[in-house]
XYZ file of C-alpha atoms in Angstrom:
478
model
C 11.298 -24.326 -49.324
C 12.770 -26.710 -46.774
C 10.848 -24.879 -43.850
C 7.674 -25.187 -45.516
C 5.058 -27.654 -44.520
C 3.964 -30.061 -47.464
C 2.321 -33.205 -46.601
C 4.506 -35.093 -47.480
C 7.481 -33.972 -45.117
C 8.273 -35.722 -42.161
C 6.326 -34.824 -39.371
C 7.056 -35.651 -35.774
C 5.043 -33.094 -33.241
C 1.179 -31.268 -33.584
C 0.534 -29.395 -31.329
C -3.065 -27.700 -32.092
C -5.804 -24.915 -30.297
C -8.529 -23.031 -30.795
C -8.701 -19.267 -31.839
C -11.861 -16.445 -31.964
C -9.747 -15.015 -34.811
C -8.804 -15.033 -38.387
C -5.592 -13.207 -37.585
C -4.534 -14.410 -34.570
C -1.417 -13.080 -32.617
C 1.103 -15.976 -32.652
C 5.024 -15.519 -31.839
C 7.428 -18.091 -31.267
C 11.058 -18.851 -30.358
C 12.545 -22.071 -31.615
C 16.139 -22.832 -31.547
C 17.560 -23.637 -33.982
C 15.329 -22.980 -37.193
C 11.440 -22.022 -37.131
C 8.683 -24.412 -36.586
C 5.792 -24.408 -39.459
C 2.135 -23.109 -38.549
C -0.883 -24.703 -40.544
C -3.410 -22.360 -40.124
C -7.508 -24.964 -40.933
C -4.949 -25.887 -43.827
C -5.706 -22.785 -45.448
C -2.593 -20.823 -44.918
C 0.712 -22.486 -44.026
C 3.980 -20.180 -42.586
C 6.625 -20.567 -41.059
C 9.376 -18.841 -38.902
C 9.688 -17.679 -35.597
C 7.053 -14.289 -36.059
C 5.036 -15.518 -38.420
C 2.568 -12.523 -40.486
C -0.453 -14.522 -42.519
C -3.779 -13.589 -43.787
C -6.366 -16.012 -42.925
C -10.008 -16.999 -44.691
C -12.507 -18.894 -43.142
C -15.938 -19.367 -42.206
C -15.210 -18.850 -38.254
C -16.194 -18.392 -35.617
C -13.657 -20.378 -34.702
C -10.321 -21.323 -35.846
C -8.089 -24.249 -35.617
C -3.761 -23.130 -35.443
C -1.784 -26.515 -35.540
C 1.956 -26.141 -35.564
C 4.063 -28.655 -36.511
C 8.030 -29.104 -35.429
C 10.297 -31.894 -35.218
C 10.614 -31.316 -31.729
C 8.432 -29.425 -28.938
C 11.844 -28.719 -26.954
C 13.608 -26.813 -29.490
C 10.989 -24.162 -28.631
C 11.460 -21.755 -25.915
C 8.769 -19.520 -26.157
C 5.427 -18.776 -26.737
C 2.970 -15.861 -26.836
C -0.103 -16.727 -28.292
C -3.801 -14.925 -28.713
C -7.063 -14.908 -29.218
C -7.237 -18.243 -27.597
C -10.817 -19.995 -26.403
C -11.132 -23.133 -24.404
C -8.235 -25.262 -23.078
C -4.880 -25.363 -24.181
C -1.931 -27.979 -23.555
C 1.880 -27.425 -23.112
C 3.070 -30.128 -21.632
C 5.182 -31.269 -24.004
C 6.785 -27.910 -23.851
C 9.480 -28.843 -21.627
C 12.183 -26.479 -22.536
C 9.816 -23.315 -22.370
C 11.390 -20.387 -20.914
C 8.433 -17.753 -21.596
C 5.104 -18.375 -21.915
C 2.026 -15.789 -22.422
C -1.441 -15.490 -22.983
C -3.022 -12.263 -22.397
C -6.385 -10.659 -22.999
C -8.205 -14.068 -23.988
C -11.512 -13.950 -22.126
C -12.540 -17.314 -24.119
C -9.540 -19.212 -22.650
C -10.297 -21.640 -19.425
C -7.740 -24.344 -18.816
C -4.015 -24.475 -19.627
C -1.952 -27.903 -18.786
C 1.285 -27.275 -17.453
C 4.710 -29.591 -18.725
C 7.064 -31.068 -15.858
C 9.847 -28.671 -16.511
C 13.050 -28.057 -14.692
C 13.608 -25.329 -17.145
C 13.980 -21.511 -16.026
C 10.831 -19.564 -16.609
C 12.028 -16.473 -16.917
C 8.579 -15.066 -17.945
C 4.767 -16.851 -17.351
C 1.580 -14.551 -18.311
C -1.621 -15.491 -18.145
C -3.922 -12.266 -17.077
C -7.264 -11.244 -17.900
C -8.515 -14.794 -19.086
C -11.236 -17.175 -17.854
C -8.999 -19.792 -15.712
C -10.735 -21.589 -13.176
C -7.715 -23.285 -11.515
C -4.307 -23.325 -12.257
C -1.800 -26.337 -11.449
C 1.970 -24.529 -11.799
C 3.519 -27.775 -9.971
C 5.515 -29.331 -12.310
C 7.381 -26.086 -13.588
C 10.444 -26.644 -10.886
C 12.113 -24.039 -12.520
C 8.955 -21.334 -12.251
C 10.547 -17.665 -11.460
C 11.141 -14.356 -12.804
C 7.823 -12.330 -14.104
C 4.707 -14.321 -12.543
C 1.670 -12.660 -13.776
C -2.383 -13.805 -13.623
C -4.471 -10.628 -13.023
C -7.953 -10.397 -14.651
C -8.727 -14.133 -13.830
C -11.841 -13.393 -12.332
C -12.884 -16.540 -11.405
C -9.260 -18.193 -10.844
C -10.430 -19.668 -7.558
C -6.770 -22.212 -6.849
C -3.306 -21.869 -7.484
C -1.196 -24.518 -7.121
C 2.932 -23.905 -6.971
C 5.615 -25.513 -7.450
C 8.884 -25.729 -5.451
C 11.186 -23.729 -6.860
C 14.644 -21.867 -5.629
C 14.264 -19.562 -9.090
C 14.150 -15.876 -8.006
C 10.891 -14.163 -8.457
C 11.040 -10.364 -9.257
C 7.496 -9.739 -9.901
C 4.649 -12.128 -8.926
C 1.162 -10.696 -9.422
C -2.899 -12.513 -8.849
C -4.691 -8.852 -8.430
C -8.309 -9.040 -9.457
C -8.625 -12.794 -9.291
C -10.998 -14.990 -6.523
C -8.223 -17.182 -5.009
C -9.201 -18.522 -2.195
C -5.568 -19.626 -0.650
C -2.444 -18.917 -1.619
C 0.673 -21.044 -0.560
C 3.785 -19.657 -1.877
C 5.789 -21.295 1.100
C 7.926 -23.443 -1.615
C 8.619 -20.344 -3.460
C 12.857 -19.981 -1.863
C 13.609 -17.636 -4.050
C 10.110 -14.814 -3.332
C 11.379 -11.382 -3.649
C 10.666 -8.299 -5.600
C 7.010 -7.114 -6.195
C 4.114 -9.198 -4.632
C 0.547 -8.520 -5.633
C -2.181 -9.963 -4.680
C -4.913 -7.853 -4.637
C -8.741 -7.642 -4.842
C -9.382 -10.967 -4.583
C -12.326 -10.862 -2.362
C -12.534 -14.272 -0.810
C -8.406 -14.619 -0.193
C -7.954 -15.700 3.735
C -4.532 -16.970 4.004
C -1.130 -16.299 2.333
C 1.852 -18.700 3.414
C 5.127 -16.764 2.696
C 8.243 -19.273 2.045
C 11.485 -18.418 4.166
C 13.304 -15.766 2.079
C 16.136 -13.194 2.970
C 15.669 -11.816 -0.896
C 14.367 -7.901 -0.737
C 10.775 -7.642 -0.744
C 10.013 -4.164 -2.810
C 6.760 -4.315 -2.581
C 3.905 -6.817 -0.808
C 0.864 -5.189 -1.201
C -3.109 -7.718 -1.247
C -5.565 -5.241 -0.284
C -8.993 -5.874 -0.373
C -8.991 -8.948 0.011
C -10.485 -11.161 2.892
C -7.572 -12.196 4.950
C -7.638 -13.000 8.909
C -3.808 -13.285 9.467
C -0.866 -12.604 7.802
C 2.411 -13.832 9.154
C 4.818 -11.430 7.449
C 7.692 -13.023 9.597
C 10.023 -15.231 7.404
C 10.708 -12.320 4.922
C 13.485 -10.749 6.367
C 14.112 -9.019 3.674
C 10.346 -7.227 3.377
C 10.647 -3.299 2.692
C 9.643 -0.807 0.316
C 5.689 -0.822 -0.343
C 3.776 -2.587 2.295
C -0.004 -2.479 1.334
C -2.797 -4.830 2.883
C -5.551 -2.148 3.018
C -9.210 -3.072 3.417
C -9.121 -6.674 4.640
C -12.034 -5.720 7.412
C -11.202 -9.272 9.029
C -7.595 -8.687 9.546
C -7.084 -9.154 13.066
C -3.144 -9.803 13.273
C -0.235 -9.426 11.347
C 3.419 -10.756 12.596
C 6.491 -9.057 10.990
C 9.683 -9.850 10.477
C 12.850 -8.466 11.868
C 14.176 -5.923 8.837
C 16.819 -3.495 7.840
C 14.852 -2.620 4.651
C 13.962 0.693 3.942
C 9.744 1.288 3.995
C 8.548 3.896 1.933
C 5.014 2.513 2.667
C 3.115 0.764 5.308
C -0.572 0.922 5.037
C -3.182 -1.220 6.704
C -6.118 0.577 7.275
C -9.502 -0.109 7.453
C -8.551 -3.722 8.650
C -9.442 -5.267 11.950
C -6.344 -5.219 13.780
C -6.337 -5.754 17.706
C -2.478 -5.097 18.164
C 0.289 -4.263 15.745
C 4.363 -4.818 16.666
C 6.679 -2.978 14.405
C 9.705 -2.891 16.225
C 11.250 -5.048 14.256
C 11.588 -2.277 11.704
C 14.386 -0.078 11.869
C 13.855 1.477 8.620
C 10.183 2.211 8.766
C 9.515 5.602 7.497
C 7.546 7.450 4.720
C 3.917 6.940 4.709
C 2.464 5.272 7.751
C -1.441 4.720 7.732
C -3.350 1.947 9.893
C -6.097 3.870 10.278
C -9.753 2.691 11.040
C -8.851 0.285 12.739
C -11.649 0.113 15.286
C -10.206 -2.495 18.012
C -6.432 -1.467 17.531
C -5.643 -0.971 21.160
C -1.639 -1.250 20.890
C 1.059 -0.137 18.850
C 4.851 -1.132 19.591
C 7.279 1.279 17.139
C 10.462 0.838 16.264
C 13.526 2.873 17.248
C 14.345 4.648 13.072
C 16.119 7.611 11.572
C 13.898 7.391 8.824
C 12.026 11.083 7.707
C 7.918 9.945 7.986
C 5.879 12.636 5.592
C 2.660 10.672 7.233
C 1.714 9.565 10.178
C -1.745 8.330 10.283
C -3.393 6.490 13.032
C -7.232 8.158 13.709
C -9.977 6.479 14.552
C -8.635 3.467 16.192
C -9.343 2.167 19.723
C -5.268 3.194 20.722
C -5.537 2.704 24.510
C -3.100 4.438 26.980
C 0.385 5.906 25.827
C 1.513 6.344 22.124
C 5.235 6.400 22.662
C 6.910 7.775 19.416
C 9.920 8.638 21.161
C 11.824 6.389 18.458
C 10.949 8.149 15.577
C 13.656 10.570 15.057
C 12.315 12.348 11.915
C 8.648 12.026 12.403
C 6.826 15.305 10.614
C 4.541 15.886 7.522
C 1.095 15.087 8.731
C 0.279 13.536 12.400
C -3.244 12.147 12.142
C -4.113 10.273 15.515
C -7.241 12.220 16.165
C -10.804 9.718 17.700
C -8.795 7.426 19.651
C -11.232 7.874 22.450
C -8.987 5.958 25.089
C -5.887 7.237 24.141
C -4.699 8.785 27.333
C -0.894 10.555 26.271
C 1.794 11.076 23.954
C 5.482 10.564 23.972
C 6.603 12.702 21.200
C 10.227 12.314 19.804
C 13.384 14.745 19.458
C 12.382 16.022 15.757
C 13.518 18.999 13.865
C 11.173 17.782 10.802
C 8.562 20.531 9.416
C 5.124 19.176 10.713
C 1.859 20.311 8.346
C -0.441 18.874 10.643
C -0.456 17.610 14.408
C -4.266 16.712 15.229
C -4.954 14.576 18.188
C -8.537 15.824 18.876
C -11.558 13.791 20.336
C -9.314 11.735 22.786
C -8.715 11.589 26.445
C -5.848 12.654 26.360
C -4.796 14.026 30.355
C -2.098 15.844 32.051
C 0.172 17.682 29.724
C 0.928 17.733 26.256
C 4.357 17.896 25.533
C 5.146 19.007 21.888
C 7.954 20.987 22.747
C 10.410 18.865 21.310
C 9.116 19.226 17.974
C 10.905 22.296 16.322
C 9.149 22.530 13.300
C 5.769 21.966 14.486
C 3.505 24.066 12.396
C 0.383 24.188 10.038
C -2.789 22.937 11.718
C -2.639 21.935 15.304
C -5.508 20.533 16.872
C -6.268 19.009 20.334
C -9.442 20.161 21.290
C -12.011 18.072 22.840
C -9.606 16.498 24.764
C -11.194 17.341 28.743
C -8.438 15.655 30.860
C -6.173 17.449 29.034
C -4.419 20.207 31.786
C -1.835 21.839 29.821
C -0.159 22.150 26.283
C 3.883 22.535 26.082
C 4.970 24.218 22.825
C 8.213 24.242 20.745
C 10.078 26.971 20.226
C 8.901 27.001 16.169
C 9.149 29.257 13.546
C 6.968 27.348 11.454
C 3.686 29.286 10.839
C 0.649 27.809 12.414
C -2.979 28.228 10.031
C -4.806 26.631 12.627
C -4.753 25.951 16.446
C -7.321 24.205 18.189
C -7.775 23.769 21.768
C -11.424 24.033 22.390
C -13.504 21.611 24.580
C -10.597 21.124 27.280
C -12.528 21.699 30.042
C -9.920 21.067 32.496
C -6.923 23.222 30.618
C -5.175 25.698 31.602
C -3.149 28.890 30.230
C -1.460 27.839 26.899
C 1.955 29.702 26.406
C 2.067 30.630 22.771
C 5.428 32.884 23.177
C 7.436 30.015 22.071
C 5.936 30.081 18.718
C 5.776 33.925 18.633
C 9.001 34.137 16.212
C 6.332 32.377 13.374
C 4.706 34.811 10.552
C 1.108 33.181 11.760
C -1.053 35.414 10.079
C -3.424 34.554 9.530
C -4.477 31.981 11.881
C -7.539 30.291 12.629
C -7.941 29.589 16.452
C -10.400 28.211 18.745
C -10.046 28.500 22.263
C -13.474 28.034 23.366
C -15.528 26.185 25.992
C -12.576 25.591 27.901
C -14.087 26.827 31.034
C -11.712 29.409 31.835
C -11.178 32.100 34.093
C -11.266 36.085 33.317
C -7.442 35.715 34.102
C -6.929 33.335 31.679
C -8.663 34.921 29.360
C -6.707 38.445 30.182
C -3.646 36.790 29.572
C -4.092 34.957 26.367
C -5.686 38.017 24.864
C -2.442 39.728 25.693
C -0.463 37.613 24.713
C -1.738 36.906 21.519
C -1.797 40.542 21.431
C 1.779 41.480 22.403
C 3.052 38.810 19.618
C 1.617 40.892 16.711
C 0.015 38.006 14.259
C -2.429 40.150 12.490
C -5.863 38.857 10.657
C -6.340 36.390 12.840
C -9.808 34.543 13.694
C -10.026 33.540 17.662
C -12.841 31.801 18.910
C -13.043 32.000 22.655
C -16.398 32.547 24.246
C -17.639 30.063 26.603
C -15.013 31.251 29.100
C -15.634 34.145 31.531
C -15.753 36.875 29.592
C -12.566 39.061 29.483
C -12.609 41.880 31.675
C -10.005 45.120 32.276
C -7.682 43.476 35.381
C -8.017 39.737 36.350
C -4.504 38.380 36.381
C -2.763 41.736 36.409
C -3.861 41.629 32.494
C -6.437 44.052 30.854
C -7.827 41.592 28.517
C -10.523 44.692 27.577
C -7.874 46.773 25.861
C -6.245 43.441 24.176
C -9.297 42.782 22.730
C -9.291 46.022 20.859
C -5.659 46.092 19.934
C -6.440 42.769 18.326
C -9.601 43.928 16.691
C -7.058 46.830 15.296
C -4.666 44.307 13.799
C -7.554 42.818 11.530
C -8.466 39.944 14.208
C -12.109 38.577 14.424
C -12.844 37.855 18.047
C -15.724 35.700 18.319
């Protein structure tokens, strides 16, 4: 019976809250021995996991726990918590948690040097939040669901973080510049009026960084030199810059569209690769890439305001999908030396001029659009054996003959192509037609009127006769 609360033991520490529950979730860690829980002095347990029933009138409950010592405990993980609660005699805690308690709205930190190896307080009402005094914050950081968690305050701490998370709060600005030891998983997203984030100095590997939808105006990226993996900051429509660090890191992810970007500098990252989108971003006039080996599946940079040159010369294994389509001032390409298998290469609605050189691309394949590009004089293709679904060079006004034999050794049948309104000559005409003819794709579609009509000899081609071989190979001439 000696860990059994009677009142007449000796009794040194209360510590007391308020619960919505008759049964409410309650474990401990206290070294050594088991503190003793006095449920309204109905019920009294003790030991570390305490299991009790509990009778009352409610709503409301008081839990009081007495111990001869608040730092012989090292954790806590309470529920069904309402109001404010105070630790701050809890100076040795190494986890703390409260999850999943709508009613709760304060918590009073200790000052602890301890290692927090755990702190969770998400989905909860806090307002603010004043982590200062835990010098020895680090680990698992988690406070997602505070919907109207409008300051954070942090401590300085050289602890290693490996997860840190505030998605789906309303923090307004985040400092985590005396966080030494930030690393791992950063989240921060969803909170609608966030406008800064101050990164600390860290060489520790950044996995992921990812506050999207959020409201920010800058992000200086620059002092994490270890930043890699996931890169996410999606949907902050007032983004206008982001600075970057120099980084060896391997990105699986960079995505920043929809944001307001005027100029973005990657060069910095020689291990950029997997899934690049920046997308939507309607004043991005520049992009500086860096020199990598890494394979990109996605390339996606449409309906920006890219002006002049996109050299990807750098980008060794660039392939998957190629999205840079609605740049209206982007004037050429500089493609790399790339033997990756490309699904789609779409650069329509640009201004692009001169020639189009895609010939170093040897798996170039699946859909491949440029039309409506009418400074655009000629196309240079790869010598591919990937097979082509769709080609579109319509709306060029000022191309020429396209050369298609290079790509002649594909199966691309069939194939969707539109070749129209390009303003071309009967001998043009003739010697596409043949062409396409001589190759021997069958059940193809080929839109090409708005050209001078094909006729029987213009270019030393009878484009007459192609037509019908073509339309006796299954192809729809339109």
């Amino acid at each position: 019976m000696n860990n059994i609360f009677h009142s007449n033991n000796k009794v040194t520490k209360e510590f007391s809250y308020t619960v919505t529950s008759a049964t409410p979730s309650i474990f401990i860690t206290k070294s050594p021995g088991s503190g003793v829980w006095n449920y309204n002095n109905e019920k009294i347990v003790s030991g570390n996991s305490p299991s009790y029933i509990i009778t009352g009138a409610g709503p409301n409950y008081t839990v009081k726990l007495y111990t001869d010592s608040f730092n012989k405990i090292t954790s806590l993980s309470l529920g069904n918590v309402v109001g404010g609660i105070g630790i701050s005699e809890f100076e040795k805690l190494n986890s703390f948690t409260i999850n999943n308690c709508k009613g709760l709205t304060s918590v009073t930190n200790p000052n602890s040097s301890s290692i927090i190896s755990d702190y969770e307080l998400s989905s909860c009402n806090l307002k603010t939040l004043d982590c200062s005094g835990l010098s020895g914050l680090g680990g698992v950081f988690i406070l997602n669901g505070n919907t109207n968690l409008t300051a954070l305050t942090l401590p300085n701490s050289s602890q290693n973080f490996n997860y840190f998370s505030t998605d789906g709060c309303d923090i307004r600005n985040l400092n985590c510049s005396s966080l030494s030891g930030f690393g791992g998983d950063f989240y921060s997203n969803s909170n609608a009026n966030l406008t800064a984030i101050t990164f600390p100095s860290s060489a520790r590997v950044v996995n992921t960084l990812s506050a999207s939808g959020c409201d920010l105006r800058k992000l200086d990226c620059s002092p994490l030199s270890g930043l890699g993996g996931t890169f996410s900051i999606n949907s902050n429509i007032n983004l206008t810059a982001v600075t970057l660090p120099n980084s060896s890191q391997l990105f699986n992810y960079f995505t920043a569209y929809s944001c307001d970007l005027r100029s973005l500098d990657c060069s910095g990252l020689n291990n950029l690769g997997g899934h690049f989108w920046i997308e939507q971003n309607k004043n991005l006039t520049a992009l500086t890439l860096p020199y990598s080996t890494q394979v990109f599946t996605s390339f996606e940079v449409y309906s920006c305001d890219l002006t002049g040159n996109l050299n990807l010369s750098g980008l060794t294994k660039l392939g998957g999908m190629f999205l840079a389509y609605s740049n209206p001032f982007l004037t050429g390409i500089t493609n790399p030396h790339s033997s990756q298998i490309f699904s789609n290469y779409e650069v329509y609605d640009c201004n692009l001029k001169g020639n189009l050189d895609v010939s170093s691309l040897s798996g170039l394949g699946g859909s491949f659009k440029v039309n409506l590009n009418t400074g655009l004089t000629s196309v240079t293709l790869p010598a591919s054996t990937q097979v082509f679904n769709t080609f579109l060079a319509n709306g060029c006004t000022s191309l020429g003959y396209i050369n298609f034999w290079p790509i002649s050794g594909s199966s691309s049948s069939p194939i969707v192509m539109s070749l129209k309104d390009n303003s071309w000559t009967a001998s043009i005409v003739n010697h596409v037609l043949y062409d396409l003819d001589q190759i021997g794709w069958t059940d193809g579609t080929l839109s090409i009127g708005g050209n001078t009509p094909a006729d029987g000899s213009s270019g030393g081609y009878n484009g007459t006769a192609s037509t019908v071989n073509l339309a006796a190979k299954g192809w729809n001439i339109i």
